[in-house]
Short mmCIF file of C-alpha atoms and ligand atoms in Angstrom, two decimals:
data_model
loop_
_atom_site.label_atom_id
_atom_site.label_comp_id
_atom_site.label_asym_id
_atom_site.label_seq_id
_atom_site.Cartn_x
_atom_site.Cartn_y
_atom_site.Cartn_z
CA UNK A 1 120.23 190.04 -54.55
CA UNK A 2 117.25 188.24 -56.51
CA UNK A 3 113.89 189.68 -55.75
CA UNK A 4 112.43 186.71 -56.34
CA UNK A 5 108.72 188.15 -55.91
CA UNK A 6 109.38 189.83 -59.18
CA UNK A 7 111.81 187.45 -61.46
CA UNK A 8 109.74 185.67 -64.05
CA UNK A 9 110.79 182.08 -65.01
CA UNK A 10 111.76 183.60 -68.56
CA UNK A 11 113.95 186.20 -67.05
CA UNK A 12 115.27 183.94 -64.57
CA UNK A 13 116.11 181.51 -67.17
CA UNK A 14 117.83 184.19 -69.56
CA UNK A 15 120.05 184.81 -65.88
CA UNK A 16 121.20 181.36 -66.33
CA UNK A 17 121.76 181.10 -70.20
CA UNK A 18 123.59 183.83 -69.88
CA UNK A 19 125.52 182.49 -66.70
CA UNK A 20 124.88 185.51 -64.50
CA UNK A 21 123.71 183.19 -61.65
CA UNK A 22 124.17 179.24 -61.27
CA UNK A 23 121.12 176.69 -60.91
CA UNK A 24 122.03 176.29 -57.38
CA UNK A 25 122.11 180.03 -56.64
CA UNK A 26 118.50 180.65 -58.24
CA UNK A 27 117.51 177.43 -56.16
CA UNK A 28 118.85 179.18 -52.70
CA UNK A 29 117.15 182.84 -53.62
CA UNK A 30 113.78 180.17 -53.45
CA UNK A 31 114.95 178.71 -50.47
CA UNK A 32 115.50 181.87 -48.52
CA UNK A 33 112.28 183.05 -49.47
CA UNK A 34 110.69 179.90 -48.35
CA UNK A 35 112.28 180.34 -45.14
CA UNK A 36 111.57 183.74 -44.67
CA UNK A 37 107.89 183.80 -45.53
CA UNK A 38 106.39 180.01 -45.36
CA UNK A 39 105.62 179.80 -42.22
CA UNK A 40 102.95 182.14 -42.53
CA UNK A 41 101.73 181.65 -45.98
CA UNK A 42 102.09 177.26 -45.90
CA UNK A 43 102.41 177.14 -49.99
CA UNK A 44 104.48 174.19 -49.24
CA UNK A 45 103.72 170.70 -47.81
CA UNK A 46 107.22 169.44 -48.67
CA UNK A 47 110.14 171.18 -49.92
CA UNK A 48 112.74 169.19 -52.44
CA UNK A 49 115.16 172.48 -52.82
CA UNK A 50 116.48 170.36 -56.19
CA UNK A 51 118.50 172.54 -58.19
CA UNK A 52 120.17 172.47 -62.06
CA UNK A 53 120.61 173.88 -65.26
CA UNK A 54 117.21 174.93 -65.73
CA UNK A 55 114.05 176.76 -63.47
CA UNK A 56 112.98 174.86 -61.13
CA UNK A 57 109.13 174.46 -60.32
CA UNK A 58 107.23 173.53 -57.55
CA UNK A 59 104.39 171.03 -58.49
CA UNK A 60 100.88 170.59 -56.49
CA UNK A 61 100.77 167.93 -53.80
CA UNK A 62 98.46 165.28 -56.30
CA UNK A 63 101.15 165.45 -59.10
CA UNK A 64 103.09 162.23 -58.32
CA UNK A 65 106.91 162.28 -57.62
CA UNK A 66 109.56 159.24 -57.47
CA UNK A 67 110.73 159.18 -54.00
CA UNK A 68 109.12 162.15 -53.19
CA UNK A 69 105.94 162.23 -50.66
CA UNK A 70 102.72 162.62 -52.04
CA UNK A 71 99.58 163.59 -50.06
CA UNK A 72 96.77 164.94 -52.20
CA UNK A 73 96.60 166.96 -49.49
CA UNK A 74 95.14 164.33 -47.02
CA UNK A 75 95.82 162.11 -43.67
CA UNK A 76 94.94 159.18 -45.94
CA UNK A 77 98.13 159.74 -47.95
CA UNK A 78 100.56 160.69 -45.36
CA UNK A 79 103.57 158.90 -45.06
CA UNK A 80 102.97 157.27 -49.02
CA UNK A 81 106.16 157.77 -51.40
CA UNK A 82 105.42 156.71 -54.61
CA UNK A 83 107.73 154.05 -56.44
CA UNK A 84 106.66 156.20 -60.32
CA UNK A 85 106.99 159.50 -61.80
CA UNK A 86 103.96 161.37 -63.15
CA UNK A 87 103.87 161.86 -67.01
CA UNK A 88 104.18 165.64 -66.09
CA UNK A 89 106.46 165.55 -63.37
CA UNK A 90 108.67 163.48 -65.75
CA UNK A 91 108.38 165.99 -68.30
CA UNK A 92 109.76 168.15 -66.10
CA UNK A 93 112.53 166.20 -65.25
CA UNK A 94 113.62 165.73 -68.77
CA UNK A 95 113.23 169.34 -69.32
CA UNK A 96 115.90 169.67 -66.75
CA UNK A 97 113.36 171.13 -64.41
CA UNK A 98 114.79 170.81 -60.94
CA UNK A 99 111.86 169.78 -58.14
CA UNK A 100 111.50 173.01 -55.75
CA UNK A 101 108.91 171.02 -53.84
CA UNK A 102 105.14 170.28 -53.46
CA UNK A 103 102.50 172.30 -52.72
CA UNK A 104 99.52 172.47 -50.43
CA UNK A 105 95.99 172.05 -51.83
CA UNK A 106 92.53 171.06 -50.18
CA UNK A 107 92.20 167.68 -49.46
CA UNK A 108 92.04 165.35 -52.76
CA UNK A 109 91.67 169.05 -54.64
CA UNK A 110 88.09 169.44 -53.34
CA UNK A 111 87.84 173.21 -52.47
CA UNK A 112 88.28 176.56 -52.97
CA UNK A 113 90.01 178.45 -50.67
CA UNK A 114 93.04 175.70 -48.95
CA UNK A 115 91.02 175.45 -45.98
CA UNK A 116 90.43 171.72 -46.41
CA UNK A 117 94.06 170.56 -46.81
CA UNK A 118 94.09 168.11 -43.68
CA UNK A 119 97.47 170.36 -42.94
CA UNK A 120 96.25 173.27 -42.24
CA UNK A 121 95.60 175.93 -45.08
CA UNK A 122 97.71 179.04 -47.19
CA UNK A 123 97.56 182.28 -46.80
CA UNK A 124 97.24 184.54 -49.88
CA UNK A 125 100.27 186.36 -50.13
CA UNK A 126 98.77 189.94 -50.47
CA UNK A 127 96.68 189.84 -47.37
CA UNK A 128 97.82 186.88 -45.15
CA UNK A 129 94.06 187.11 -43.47
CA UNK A 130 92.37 185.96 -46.80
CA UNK A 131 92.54 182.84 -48.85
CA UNK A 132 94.64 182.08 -51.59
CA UNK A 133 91.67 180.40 -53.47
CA UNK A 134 91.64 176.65 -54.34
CA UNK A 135 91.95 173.87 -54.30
CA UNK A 136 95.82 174.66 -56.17
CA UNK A 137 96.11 177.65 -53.65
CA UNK A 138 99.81 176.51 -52.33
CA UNK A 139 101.28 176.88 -56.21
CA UNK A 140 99.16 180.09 -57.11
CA UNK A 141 100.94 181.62 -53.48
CA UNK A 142 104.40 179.96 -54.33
CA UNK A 143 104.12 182.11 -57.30
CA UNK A 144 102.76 185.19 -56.37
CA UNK A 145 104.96 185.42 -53.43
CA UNK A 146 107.80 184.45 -54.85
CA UNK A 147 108.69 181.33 -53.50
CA UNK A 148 108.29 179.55 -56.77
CA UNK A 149 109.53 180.94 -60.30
CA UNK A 150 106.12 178.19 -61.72
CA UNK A 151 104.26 175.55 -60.74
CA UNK A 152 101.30 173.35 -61.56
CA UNK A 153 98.42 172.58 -60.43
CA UNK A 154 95.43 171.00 -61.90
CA UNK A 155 91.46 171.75 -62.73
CA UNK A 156 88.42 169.75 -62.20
CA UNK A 157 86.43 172.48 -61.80
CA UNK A 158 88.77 175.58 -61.58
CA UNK A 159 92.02 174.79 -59.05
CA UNK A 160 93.53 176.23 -61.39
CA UNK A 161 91.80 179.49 -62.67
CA UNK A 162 90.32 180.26 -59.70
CA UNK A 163 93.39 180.72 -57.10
CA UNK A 164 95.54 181.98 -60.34
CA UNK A 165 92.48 185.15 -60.03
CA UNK A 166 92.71 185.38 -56.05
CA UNK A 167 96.65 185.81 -56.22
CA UNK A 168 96.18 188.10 -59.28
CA UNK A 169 98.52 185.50 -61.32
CA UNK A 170 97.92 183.69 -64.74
CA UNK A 171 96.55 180.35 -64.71
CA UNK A 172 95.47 178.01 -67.56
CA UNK A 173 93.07 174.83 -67.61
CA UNK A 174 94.34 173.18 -70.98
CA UNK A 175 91.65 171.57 -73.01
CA UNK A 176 90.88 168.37 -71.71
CA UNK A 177 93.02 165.77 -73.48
CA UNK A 178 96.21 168.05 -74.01
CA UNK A 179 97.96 167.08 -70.91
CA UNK A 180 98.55 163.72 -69.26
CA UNK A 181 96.88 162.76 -66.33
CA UNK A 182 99.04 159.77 -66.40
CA UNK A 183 100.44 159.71 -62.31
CA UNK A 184 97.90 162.13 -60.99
CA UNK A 185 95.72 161.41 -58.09
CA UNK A 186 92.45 161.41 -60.05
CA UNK A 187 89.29 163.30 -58.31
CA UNK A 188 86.92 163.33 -61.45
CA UNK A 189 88.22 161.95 -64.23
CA UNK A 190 86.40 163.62 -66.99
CA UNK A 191 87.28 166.79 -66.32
CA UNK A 192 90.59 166.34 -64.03
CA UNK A 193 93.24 168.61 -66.13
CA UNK A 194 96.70 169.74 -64.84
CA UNK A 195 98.07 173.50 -65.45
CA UNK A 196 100.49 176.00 -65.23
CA UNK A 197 100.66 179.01 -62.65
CA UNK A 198 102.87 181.73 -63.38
CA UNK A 199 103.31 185.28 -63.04
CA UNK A 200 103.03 186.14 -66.80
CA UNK A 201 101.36 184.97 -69.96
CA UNK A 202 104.69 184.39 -72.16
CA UNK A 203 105.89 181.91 -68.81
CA UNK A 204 102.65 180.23 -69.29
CA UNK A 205 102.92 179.52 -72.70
CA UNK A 206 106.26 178.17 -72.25
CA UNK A 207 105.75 175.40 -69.10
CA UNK A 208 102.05 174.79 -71.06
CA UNK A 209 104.53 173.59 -74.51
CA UNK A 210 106.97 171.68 -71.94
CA UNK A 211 104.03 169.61 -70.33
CA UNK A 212 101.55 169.11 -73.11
CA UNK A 213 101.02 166.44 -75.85
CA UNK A 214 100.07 163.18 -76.16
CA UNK A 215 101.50 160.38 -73.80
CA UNK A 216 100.69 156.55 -74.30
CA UNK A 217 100.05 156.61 -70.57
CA UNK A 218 96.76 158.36 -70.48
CA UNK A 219 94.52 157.39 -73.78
CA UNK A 220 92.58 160.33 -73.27
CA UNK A 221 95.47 162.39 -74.41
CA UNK A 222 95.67 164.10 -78.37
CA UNK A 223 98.97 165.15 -80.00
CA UNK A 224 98.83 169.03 -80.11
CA UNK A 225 97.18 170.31 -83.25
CA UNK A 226 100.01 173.24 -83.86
CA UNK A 227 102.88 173.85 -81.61
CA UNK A 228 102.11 176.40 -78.57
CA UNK A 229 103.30 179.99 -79.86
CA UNK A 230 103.62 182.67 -77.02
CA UNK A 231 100.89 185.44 -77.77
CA UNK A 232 102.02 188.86 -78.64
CA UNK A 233 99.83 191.27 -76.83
CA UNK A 234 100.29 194.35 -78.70
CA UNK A 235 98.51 193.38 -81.90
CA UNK A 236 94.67 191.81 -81.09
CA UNK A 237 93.07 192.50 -84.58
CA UNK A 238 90.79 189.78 -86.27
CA UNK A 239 91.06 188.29 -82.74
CA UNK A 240 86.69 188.01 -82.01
CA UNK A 241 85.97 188.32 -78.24
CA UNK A 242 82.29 187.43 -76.97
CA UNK A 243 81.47 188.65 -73.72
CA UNK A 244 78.74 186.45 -72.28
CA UNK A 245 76.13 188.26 -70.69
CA UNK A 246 74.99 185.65 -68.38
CA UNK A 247 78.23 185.00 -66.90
CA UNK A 248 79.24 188.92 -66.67
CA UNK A 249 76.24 189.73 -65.33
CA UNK A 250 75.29 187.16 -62.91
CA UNK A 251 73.78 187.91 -59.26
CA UNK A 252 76.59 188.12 -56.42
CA UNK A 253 79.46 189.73 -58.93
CA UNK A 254 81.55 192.22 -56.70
CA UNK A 255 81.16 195.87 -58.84
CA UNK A 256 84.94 196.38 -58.39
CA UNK A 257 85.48 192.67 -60.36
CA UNK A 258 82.83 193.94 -63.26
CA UNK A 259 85.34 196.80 -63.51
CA UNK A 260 88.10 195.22 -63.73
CA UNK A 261 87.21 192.55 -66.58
CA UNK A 262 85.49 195.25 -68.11
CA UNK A 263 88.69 197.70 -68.46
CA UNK A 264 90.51 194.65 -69.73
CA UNK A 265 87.73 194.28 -72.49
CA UNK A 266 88.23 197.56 -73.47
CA UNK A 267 91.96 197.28 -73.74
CA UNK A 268 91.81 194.53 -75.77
CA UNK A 269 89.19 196.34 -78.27
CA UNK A 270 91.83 199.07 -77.99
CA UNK A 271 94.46 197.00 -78.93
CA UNK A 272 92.46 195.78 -82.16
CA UNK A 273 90.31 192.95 -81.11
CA UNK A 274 86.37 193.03 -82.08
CA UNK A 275 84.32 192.67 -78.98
CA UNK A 276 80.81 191.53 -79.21
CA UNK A 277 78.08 190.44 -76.50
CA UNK A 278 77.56 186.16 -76.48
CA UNK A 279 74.72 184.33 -74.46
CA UNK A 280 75.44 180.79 -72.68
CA UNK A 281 71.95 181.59 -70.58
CA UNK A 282 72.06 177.51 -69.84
CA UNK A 283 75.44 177.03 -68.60
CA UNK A 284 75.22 179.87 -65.97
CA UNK A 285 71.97 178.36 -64.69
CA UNK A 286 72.86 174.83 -65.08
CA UNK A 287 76.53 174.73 -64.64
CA UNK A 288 77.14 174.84 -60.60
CA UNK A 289 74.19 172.29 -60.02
CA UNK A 290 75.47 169.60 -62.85
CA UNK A 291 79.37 169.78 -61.66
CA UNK A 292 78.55 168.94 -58.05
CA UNK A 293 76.53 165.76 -59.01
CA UNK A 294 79.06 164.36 -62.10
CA UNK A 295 82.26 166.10 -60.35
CA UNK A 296 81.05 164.05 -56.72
CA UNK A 297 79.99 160.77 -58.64
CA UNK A 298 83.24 160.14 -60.26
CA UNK A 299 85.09 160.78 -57.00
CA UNK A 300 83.28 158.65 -55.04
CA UNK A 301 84.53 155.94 -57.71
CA UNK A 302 87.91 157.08 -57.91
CA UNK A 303 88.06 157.30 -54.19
CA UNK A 304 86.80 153.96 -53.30
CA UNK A 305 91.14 152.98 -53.98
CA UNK A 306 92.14 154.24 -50.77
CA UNK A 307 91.35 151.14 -48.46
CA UNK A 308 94.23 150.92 -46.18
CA UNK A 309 95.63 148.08 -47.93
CA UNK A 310 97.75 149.50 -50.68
CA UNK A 311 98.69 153.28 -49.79
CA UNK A 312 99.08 155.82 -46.64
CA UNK A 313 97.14 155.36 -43.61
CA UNK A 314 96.17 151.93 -42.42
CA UNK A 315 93.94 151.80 -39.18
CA UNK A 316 94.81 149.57 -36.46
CA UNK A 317 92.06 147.26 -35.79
CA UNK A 318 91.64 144.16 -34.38
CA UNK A 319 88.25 142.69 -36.64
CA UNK A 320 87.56 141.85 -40.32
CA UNK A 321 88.35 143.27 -43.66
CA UNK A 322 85.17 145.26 -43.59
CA UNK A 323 86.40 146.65 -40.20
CA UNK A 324 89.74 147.89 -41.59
CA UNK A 325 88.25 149.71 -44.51
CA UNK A 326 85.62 151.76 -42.37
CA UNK A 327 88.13 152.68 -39.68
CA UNK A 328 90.53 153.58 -42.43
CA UNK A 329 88.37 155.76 -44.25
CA UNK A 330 86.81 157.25 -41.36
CA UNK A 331 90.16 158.49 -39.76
CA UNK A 332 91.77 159.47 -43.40
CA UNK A 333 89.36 161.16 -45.05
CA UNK A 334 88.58 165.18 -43.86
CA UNK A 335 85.10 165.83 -43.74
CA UNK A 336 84.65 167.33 -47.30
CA UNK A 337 85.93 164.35 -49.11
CA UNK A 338 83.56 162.41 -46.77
CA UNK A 339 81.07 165.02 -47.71
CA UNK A 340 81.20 164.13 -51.73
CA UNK A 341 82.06 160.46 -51.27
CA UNK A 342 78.54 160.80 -49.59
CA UNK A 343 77.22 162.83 -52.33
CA UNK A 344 77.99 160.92 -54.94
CA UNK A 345 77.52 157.55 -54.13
CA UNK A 346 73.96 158.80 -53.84
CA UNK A 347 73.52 160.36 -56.97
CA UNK A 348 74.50 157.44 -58.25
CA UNK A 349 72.39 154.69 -56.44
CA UNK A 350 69.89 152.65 -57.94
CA UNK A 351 66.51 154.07 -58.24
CA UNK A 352 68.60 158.15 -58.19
CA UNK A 353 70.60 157.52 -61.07
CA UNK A 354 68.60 158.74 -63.87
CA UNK A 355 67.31 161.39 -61.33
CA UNK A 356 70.44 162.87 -60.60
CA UNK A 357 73.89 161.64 -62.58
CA UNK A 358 71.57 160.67 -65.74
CA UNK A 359 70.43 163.93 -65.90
CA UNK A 360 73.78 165.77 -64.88
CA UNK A 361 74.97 163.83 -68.22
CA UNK A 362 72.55 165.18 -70.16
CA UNK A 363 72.66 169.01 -68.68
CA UNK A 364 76.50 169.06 -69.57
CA UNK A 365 75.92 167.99 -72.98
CA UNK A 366 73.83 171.12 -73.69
CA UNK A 367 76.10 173.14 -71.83
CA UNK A 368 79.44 172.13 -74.00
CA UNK A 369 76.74 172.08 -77.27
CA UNK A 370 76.35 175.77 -76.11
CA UNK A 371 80.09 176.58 -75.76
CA UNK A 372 80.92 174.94 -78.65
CA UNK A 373 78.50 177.12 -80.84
CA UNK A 374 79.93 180.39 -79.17
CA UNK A 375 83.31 179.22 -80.63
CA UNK A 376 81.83 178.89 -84.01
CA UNK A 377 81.65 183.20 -83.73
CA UNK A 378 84.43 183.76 -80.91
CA UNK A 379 87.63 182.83 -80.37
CA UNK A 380 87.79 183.84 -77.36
CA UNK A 381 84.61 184.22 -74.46
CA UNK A 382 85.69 186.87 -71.70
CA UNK A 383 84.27 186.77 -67.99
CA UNK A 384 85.11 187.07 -64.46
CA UNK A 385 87.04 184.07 -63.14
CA UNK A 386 85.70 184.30 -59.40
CA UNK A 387 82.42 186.72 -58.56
CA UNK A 388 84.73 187.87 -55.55
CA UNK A 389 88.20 188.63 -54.61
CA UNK A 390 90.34 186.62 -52.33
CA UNK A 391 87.86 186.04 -49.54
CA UNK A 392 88.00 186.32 -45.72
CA UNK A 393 90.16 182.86 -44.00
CA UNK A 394 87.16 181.13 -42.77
CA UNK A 395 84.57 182.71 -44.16
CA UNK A 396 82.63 180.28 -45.86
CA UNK A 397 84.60 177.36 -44.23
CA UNK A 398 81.70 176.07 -42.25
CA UNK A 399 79.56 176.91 -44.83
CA UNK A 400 80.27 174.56 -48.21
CA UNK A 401 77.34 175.49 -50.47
CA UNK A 402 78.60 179.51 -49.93
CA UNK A 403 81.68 177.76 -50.52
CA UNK A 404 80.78 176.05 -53.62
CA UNK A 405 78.92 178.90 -54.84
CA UNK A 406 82.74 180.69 -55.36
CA UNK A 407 82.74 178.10 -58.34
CA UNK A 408 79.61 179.71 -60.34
CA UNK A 409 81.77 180.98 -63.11
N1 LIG B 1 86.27 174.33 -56.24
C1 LIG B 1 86.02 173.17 -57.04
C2 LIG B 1 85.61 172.01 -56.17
O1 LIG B 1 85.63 172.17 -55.00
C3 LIG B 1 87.21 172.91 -57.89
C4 LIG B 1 87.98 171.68 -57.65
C5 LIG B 1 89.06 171.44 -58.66
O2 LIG B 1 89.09 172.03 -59.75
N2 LIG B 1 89.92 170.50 -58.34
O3 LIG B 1 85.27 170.96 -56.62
#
């Protein structure tokens, strides 16, 4: 019997090298999981059940897949197949990764919390009555409850970090430019990143070195400087941790989160590393308001695609071209896609621009100025993920500034 809420991907792959247990047996311990506990906790939107040589991983619903649906999460999607792997999902494939299956996500990644996949949302695994965190929550709960060995999801503005915290997993935004975006349903493209979920650090490293490098698909990629080397935790000294105050001090931190970073700061200085206090006072203050105008802006670009015509949902009408695209829209889209389709095309109007994207452009220039002189003195910069734990299942839901307040960190 595989307890399959407890097998990492490195021990399950060791299992296999070692030919204790066949690809397709791994694949069914993931299967009867599913079974067992996805009707309650909806990590999945589709399930593949591929299996192989290798560990299979379950990929979030806006990585594309040959043959396999798609939805970004969203009525405006259903039903689309795409002809094309993504960059990642064929790295995965090469890798010998089999496809486990695709996992729920707000709508078009715009969340934080699941609650605004247009199919209903997860449910974190530890406490079924509280979200999973977003918008990647159906890979951070495929992990954490075992229904998935990995996955990925991505991170425009922390669907990645922030449900990895709420499920108490690891996740990791990659610097922008390490991993492909080549096949992935774009929300803003100047931050969108994809990354891994997994239980541990060492699996992290490990699906991070399978997915990253440069691809001639997306010019915004870089060849890796160095190859990724899995970190060895026991030995942290010369390793110069900044602990910004701003950002580990800000108003609405739960105490018992505080705590919790905090003990892990001091086991780090216990383990060798040299802890000192760092400032970033403008990216705190600055850095909610300036993501939700450039984040907004460049989806209501990159959204503009979906127009009935080429993808998903097409609404029957019986008028114009003008006709079809309204209707379309206004039965595909959920109301928070709506909501920052509306929100950017406004900070982005003539006569607003300079007001409000202008300036955004400007704001986020100090703010990576700021981070990148912390990184002159650090090489690492320690805070809270999430102010909160996993919160309440509709508890900010009709609420989306509370809601994007979750993202202050
Ligand atoms: N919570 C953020 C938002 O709603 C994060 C989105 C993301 O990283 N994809 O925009």
């Amino acid at each position: 019997m595989i307890d399959t809420l407890r097998l990492t991907a490195e021990e399950a792959a060791g299992l296999l090298e070692r030919g204790e247990l066949s690809g397709t047996e791994l694949t069914r311990a993931y299967l009867d999981a599913i079974e067992e506990r996805d009707e309650e906790l909806h990590a999945y939107l589709h399930v593949a059940g591929e299996s192989g040589e290798a560990v299979p991983v379950a990929l979030k619903d806006v990585i594309t897949t040959k043959g396999v649906p798609t939805t970004a999460g969203s009525r405006i999607l259903e039903g689309y197949v795409p002809v094309f792997d993504s960059t990642v999902a064929a790295r995965c494939k090469e890798a010998g990764l089999p496809l486990l299956g695709k996992t729920n996500l707000d709508e078009f990644a715009m969340g934080s919390s699941t609650e605004n996949s247009a199919f209903g949302p997860s449910r974190n695994p530890w406490d079924p009555e509280r979200v999973p965190g977003g918008s990647s929550g159906g890979s951070a709960v495929a992990v954490a409850g075992g229904l998935a060995p990995w996955a990925l999801g991505t991170d425009t503005g922390g669907s990645v970090k922030q449900p990895a915290a709420l499920c108490g997993i690891v996740g990791l935004r990659p610097t922008y430019g390490t991993v492909s975006r080549y096949g992935i349903v774009a929300f803003a493209s100047s931050l969108d990143q994809v990354g891994p979920l997994t239980k541990t650090v060492r699996d992290c490293a490990r699906l991070y070195a399978l997915i990253a490098g440069r691809d001639p698909c997306d010019s915004t990629t870089v060849e890796l400087p160095a190859p990724v080397e899995v970190p060895r935790a026991e030995d942290l000294a010369g390793v110069r941790i900044g602990v910004p105050r701003e950002m580990n001090e800000a108003e609405g931190i739960d105490a018992g989160v505080t705590e919790r970073v905090q003990a892990a700061i001091r086991l780090a200085e216990d383990l060798g590393a040299e802890v000192e206090e760092a400032s970033l006072p403008r990216s705190v203050e600055y850095g909610l308001a300036c993501y939700y105008l450039v984040a907004p802006a460049e989806a209501s670009s990159n959204l503009a695609r979906y127009d009935g015509v080429r993808y998903g949902h097409r609404a029957e009408v019986d008028g114009d071209l003008t006709t079809l695209y309204e209707r379309t829209r206004w039965e595909g889209f959920g109301a928070e896609p709506k909501r920052r389709i509306l929100l950017g095309t406004y900070a982005l109007s003539a006569g607003y621009y300079e007001a409000y994207y202008g300036q955004a452009q400007k704001v986020r220039t100090v703010i990576a100025q700021e981070h990148a002189a912390a990184f002159e003195r650090f090489d690492v910069l320690v805070s809270p993920t999430s102010p909160t734990v996993a919160f309440r299942i509709g508890e900010k839901a009709e609420n989306p500034l509370a809601m994007y307040l979750s993202d202050l960190l």
